PDB file of C-alpha atoms in Angstrom:
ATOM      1  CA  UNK A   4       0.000   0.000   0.000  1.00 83.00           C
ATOM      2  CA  UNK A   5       1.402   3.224  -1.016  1.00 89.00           C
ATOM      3  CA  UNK A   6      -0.773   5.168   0.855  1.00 94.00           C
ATOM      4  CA  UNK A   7      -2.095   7.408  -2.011  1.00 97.00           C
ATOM      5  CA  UNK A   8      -6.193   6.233  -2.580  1.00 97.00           C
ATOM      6  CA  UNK A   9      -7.798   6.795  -5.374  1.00 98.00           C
ATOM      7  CA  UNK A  10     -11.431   7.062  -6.438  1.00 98.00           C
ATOM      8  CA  UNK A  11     -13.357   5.213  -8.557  1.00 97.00           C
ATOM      9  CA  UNK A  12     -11.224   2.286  -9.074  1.00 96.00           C
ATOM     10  CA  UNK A  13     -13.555   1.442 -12.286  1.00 97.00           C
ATOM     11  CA  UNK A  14     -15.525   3.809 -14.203  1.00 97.00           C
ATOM     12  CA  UNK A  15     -17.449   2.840 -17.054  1.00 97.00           C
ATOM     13  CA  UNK A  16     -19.668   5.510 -19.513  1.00 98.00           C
ATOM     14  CA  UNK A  17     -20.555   6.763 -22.857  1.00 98.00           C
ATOM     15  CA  UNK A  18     -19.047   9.026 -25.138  1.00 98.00           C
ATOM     16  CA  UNK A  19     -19.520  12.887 -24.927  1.00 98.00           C
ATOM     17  CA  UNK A  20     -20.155  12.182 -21.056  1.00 98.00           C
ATOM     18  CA  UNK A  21     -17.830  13.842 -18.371  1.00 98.00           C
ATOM     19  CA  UNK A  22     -15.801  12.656 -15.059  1.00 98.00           C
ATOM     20  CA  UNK A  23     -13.951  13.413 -12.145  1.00 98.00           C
ATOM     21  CA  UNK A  24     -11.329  10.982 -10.894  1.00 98.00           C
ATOM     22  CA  UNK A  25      -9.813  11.871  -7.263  1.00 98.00           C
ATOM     23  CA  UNK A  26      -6.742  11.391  -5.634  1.00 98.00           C
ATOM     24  CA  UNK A  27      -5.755  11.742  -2.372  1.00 98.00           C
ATOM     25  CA  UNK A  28      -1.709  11.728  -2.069  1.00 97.00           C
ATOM     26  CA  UNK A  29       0.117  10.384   0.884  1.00 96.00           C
ATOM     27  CA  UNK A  30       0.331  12.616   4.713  1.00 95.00           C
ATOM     28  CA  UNK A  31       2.466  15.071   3.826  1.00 91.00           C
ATOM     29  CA  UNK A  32       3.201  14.896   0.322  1.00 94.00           C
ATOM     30  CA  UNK A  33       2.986  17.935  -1.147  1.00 94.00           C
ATOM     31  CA  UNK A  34       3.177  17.269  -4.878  1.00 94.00           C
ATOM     32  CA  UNK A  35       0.311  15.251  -7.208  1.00 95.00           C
ATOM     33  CA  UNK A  36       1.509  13.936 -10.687  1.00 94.00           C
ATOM     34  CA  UNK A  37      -1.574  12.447 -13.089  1.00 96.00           C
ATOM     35  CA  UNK A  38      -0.515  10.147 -15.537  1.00 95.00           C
ATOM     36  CA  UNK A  39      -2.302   8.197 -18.161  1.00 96.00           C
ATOM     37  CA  UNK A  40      -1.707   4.801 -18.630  1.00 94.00           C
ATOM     38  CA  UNK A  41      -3.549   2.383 -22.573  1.00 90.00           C
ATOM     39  CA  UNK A  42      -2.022   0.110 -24.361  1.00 80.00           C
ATOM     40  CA  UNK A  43      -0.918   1.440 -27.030  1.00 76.00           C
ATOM     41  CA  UNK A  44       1.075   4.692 -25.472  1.00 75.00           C
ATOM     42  CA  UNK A  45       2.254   3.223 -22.391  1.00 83.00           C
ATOM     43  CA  UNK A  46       2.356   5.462 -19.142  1.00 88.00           C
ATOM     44  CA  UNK A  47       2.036   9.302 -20.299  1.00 91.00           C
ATOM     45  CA  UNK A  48       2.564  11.817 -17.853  1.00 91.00           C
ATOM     46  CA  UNK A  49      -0.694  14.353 -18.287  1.00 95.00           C
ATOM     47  CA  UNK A  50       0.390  16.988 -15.096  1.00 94.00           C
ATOM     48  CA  UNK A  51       1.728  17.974 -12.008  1.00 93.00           C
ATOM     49  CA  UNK A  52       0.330  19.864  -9.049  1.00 94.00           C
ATOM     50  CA  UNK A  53       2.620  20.905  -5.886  1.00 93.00           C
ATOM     51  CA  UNK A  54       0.597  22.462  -2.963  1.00 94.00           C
ATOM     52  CA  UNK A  55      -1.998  23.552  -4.746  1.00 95.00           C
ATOM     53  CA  UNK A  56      -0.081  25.088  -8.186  1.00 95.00           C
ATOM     54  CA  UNK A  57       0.055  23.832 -11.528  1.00 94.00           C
ATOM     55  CA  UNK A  58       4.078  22.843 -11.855  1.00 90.00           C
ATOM     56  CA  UNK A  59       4.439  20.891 -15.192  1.00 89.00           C
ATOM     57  CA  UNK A  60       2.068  19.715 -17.818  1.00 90.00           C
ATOM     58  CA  UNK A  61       2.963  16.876 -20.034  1.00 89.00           C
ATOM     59  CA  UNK A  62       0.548  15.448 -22.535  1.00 83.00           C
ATOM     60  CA  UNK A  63      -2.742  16.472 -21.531  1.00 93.00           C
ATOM     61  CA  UNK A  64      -5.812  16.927 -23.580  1.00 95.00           C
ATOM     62  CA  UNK A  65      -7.699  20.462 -23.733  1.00 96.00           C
ATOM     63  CA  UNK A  66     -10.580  18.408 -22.575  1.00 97.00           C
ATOM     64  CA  UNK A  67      -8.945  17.292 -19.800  1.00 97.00           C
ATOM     65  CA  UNK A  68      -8.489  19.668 -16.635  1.00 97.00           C
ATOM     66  CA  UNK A  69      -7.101  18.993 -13.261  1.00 98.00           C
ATOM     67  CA  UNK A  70      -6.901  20.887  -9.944  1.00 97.00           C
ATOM     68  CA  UNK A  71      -4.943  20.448  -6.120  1.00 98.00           C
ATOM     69  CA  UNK A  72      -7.294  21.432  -3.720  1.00 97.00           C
ATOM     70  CA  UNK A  73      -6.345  23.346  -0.138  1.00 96.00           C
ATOM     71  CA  UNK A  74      -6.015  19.933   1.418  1.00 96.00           C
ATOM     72  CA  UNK A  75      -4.717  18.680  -1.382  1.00 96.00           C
ATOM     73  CA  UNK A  76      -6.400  15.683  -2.508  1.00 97.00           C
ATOM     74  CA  UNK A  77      -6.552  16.466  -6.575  1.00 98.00           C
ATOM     75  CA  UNK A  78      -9.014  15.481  -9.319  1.00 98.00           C
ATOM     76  CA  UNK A  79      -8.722  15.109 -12.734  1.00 98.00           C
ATOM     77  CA  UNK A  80     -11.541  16.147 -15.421  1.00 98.00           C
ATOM     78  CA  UNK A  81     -11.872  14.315 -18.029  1.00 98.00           C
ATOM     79  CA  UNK A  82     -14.722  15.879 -20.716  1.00 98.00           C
ATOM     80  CA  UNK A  83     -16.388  15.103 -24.105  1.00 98.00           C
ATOM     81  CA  UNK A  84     -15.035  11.574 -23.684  1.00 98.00           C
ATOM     82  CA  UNK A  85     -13.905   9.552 -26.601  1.00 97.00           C
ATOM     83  CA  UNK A  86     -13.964   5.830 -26.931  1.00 96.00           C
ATOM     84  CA  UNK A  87      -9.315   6.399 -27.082  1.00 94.00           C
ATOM     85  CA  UNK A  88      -9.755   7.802 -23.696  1.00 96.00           C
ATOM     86  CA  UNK A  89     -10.463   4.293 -22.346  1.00 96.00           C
ATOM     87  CA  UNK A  90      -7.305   4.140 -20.127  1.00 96.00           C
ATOM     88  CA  UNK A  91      -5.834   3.443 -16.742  1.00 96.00           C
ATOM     89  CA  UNK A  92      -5.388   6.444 -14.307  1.00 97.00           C
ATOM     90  CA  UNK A  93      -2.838   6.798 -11.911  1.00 97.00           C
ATOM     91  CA  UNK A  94      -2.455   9.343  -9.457  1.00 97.00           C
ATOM     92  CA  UNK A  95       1.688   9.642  -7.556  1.00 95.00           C
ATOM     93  CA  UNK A  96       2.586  11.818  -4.789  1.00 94.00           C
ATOM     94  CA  UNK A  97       6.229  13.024  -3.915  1.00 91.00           C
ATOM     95  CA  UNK A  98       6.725  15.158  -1.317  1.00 86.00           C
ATOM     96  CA  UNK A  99       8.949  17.695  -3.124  1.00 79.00           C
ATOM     97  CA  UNK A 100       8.174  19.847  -6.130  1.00 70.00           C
ATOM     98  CA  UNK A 101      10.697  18.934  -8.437  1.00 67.00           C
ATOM     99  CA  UNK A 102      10.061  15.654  -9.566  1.00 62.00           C
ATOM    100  CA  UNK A 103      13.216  13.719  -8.647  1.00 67.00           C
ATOM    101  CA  UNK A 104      12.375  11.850  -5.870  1.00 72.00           C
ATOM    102  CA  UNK A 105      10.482   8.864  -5.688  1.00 80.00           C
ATOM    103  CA  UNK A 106       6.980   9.197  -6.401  1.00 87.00           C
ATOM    104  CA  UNK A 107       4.218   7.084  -4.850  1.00 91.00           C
ATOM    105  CA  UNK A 108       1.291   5.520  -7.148  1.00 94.00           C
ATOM    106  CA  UNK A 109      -2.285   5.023  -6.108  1.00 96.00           C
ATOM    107  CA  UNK A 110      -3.832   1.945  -7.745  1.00 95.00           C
ATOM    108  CA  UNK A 111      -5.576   3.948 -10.499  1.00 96.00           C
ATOM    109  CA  UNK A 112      -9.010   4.238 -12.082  1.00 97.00           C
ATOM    110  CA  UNK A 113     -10.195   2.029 -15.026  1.00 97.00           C
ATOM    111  CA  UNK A 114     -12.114   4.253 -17.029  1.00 97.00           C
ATOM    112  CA  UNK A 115     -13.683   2.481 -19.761  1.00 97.00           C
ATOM    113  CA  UNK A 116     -15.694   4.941 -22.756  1.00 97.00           C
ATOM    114  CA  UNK A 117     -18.494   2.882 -24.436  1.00 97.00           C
TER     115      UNK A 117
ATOM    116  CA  UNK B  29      22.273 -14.960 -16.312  1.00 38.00           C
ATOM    117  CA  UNK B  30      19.836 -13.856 -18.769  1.00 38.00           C
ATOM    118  CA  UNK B  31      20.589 -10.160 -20.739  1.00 36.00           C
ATOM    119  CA  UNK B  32      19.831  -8.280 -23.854  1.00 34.00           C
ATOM    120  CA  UNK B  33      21.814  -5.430 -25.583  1.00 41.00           C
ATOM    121  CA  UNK B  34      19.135  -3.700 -26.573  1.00 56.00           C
ATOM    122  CA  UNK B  35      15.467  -2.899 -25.221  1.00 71.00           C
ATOM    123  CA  UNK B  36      12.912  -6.034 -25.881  1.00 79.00           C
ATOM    124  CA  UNK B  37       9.353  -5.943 -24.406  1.00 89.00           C
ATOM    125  CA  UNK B  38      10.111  -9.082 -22.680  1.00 93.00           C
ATOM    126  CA  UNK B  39      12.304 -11.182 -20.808  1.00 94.00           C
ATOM    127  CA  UNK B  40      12.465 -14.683 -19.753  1.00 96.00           C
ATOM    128  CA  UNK B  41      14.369 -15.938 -16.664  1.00 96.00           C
ATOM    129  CA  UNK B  42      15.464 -18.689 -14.927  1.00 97.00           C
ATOM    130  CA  UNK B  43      14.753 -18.531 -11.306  1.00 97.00           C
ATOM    131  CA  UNK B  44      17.690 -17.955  -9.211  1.00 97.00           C
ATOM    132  CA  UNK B  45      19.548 -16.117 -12.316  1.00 97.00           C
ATOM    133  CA  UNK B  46      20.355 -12.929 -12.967  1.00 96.00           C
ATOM    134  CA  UNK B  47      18.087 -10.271 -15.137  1.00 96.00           C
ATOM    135  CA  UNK B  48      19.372  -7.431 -16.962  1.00 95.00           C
ATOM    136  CA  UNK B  49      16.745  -4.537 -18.293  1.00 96.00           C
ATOM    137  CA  UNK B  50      17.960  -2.137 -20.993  1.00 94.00           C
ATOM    138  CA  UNK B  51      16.599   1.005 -21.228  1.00 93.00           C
ATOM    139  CA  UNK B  52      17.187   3.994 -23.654  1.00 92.00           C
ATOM    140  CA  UNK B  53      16.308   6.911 -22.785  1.00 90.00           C
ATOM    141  CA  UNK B  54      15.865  10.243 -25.170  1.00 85.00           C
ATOM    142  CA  UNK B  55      16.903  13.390 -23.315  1.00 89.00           C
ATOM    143  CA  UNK B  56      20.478  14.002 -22.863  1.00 90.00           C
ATOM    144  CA  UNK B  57      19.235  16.833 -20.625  1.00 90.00           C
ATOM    145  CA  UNK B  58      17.762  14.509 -18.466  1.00 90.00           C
ATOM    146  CA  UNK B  59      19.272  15.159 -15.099  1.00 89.00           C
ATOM    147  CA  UNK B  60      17.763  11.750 -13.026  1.00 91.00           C
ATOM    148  CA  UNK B  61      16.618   8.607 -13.826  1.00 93.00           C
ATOM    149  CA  UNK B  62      14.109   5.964 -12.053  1.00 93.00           C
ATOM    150  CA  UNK B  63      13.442   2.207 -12.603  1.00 94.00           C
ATOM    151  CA  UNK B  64       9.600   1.220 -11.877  1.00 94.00           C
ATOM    152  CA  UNK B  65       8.176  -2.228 -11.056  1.00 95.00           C
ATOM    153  CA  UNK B  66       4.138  -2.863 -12.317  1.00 94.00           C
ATOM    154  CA  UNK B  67       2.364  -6.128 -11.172  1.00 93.00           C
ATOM    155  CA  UNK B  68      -0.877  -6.866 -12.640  1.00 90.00           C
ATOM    156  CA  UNK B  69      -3.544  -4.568 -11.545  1.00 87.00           C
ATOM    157  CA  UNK B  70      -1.248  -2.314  -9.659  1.00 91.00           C
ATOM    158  CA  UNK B  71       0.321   1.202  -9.801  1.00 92.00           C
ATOM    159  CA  UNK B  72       3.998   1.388 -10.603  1.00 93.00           C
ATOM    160  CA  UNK B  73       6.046   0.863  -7.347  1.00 93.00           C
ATOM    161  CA  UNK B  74       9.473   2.507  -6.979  1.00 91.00           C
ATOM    162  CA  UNK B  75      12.510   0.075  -7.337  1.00 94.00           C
ATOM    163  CA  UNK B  76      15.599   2.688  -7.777  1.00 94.00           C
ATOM    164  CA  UNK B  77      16.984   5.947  -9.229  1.00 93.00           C
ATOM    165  CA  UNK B  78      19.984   7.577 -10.432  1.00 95.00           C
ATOM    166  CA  UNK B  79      21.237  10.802 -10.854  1.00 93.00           C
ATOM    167  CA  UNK B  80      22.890  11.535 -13.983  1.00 93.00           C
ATOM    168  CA  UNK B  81      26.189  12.831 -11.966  1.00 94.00           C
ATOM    169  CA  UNK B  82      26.307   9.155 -11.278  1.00 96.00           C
ATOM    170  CA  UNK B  83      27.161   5.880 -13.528  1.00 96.00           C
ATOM    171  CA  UNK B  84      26.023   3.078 -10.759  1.00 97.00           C
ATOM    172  CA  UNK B  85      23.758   2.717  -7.904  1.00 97.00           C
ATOM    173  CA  UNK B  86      23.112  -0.133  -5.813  1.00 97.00           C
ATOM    174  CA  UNK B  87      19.881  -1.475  -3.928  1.00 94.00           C
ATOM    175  CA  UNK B  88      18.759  -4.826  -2.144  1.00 92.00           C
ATOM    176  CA  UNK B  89      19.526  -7.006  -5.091  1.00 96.00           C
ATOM    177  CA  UNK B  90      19.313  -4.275  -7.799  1.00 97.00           C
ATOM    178  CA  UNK B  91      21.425  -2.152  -9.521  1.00 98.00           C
ATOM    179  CA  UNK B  92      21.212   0.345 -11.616  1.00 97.00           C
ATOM    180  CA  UNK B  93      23.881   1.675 -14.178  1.00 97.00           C
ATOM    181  CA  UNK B  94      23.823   4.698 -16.647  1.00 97.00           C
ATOM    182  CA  UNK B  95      25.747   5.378 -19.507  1.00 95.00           C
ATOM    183  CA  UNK B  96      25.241   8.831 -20.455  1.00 93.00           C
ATOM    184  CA  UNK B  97      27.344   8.927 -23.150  1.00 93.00           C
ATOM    185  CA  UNK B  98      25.309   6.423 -24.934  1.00 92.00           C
ATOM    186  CA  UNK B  99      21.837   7.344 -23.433  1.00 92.00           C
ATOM    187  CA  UNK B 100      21.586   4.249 -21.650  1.00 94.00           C
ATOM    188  CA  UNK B 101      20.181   2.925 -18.271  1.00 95.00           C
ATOM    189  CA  UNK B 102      20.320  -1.009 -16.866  1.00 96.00           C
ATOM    190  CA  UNK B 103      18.493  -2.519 -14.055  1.00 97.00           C
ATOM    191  CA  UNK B 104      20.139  -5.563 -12.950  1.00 97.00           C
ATOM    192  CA  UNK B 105      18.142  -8.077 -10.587  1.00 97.00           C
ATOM    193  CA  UNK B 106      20.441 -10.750  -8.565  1.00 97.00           C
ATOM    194  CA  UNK B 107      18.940 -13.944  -8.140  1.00 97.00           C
ATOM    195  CA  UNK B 108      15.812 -13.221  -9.396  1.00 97.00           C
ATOM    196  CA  UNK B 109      13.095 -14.658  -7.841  1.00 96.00           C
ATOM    197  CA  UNK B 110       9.231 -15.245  -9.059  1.00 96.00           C
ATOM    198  CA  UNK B 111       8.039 -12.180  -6.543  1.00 95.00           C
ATOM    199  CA  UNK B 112      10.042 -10.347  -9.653  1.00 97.00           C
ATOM    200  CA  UNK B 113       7.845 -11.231 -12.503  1.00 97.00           C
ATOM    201  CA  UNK B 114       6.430  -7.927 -13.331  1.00 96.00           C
ATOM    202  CA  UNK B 115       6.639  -5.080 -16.024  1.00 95.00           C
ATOM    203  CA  UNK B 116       9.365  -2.695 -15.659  1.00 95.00           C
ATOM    204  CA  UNK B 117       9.734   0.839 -16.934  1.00 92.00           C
ATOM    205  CA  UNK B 118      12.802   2.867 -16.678  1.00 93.00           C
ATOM    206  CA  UNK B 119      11.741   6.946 -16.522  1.00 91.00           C
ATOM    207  CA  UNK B 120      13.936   9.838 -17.289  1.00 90.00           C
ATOM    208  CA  UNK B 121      12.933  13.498 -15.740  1.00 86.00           C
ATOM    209  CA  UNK B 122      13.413  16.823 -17.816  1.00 81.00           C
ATOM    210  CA  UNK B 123      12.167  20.269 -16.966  1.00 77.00           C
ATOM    211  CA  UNK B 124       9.775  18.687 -13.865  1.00 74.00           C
ATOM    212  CA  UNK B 125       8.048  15.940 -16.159  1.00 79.00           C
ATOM    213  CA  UNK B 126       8.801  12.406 -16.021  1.00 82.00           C
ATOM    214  CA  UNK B 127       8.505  10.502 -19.354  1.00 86.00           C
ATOM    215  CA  UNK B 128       8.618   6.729 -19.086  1.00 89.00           C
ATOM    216  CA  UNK B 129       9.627   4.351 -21.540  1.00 87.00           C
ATOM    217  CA  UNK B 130       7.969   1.133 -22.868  1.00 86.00           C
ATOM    218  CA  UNK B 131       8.381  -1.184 -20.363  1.00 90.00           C
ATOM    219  CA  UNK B 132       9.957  -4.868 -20.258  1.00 94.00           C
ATOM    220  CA  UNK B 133       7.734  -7.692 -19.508  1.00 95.00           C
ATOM    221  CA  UNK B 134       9.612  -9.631 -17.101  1.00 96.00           C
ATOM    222  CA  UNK B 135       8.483 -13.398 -16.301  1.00 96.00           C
ATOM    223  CA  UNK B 136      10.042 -15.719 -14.371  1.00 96.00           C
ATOM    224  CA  UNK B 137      10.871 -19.946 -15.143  1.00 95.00           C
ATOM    225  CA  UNK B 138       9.994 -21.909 -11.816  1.00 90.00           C
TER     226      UNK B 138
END
């Protein structure tokens, strides 16, 4: 258990529809990373959040959005869904803001765009 | 002990032998370097990293070497055991963003 939790761990709807995914990182962790994970592209990093501020974005979709909150759990937006959306999600904490140090994955979401 | 030269999506191993992982990475800006473990159904789990002022690491029965001049990263696995079967990714960080690279499908002969 790497003590970030994420919610839903499966997600299934239709195209065009909309949905949050949440992540809450480990105690004390002050940086969030999103990533993307299909089949065919592997693990893409979407973005990064540290205590609260966007701090990189990788390859993430305009209809995609994401936020760290004051108590920093952090949820990602995904809109207008397309059937290629149909992915794993994972959520990783770090506790630093620069991204080298070990980050800490939540078990993702299976979201799955009929 | 089992090793390839260059990256292949998978990797068979005796039990009890040795596993090397190649990994090339893109960036020669790229300033540090992680190796990531993925069982089924679980988020990638932290094995080791590497800065890139640094050519070899060592962990409990990994290591990890980097060869900058060639864009290059290993993860070596002593006595590998079935607990190892797993994908593995190596990851190189630019500018704040980790990119990750395909992955090698490790699986291990009882």
């Amino acid at each position: 258990d790497s003590g970030v939790t994420q919610t839903p761990k499966h997600l299934i709807t239709a195209t065009g529809q909309r949905v949050t995914l949440r992540c809450s990182p480990r105690s004390g962790d002050l940086s969030v990373y999103w990533y993307q994970q299909s089949l065919d592209q592997g693990l893409q990093f979407l973005i990064q959040y540290y205590n609260g501020e966007e701090r990189a974005k990788g390859n993430i979709l305009e209809r995609f959005s994401a936020q760290q909150f004051p108590d920093l759990h952090s949820e990602l937006n995904l809109s207008s869904l397309e059937l290629g959306d149909s992915a794993l999600y994972f959520c990783a904490s770090s506790p630093q803001a620069l991204g080298r140090s070990e980050q800490y994955f939540g078990p993702g979401t299976r979201l799955t765009v009929t | 002990g089992e090793s390839v030269g260059l990256h292949l999506p998978t990797l068979s191993v005796q039990e009890g032998d040795n596993s090397i992982i190649n990994c090339a990475y893109s960036n020669s800006a790229s300033d540090y370097f992680i190796w990531y473990k993925q069982e089924s159904g679980k988020g990638p789990q932290f094995i080791i990293d590497i800065r890139s002022n640094m050519d070899k690491r060592q962990g409990q029965r990994v290591t990890v070497l980097l060869n900058k001049t060639v864009k290059h990263l290993s993860l070596q696995i002593a006595a590998t055991q079935p607990g190892d079967s797993a994908v593995y990714f190596c990851a190189e960080i630019h500018d704040y963003k980790l990119s990750f690279g395909a992955g090698t499908t490790v699986t291990v002969r009882a």
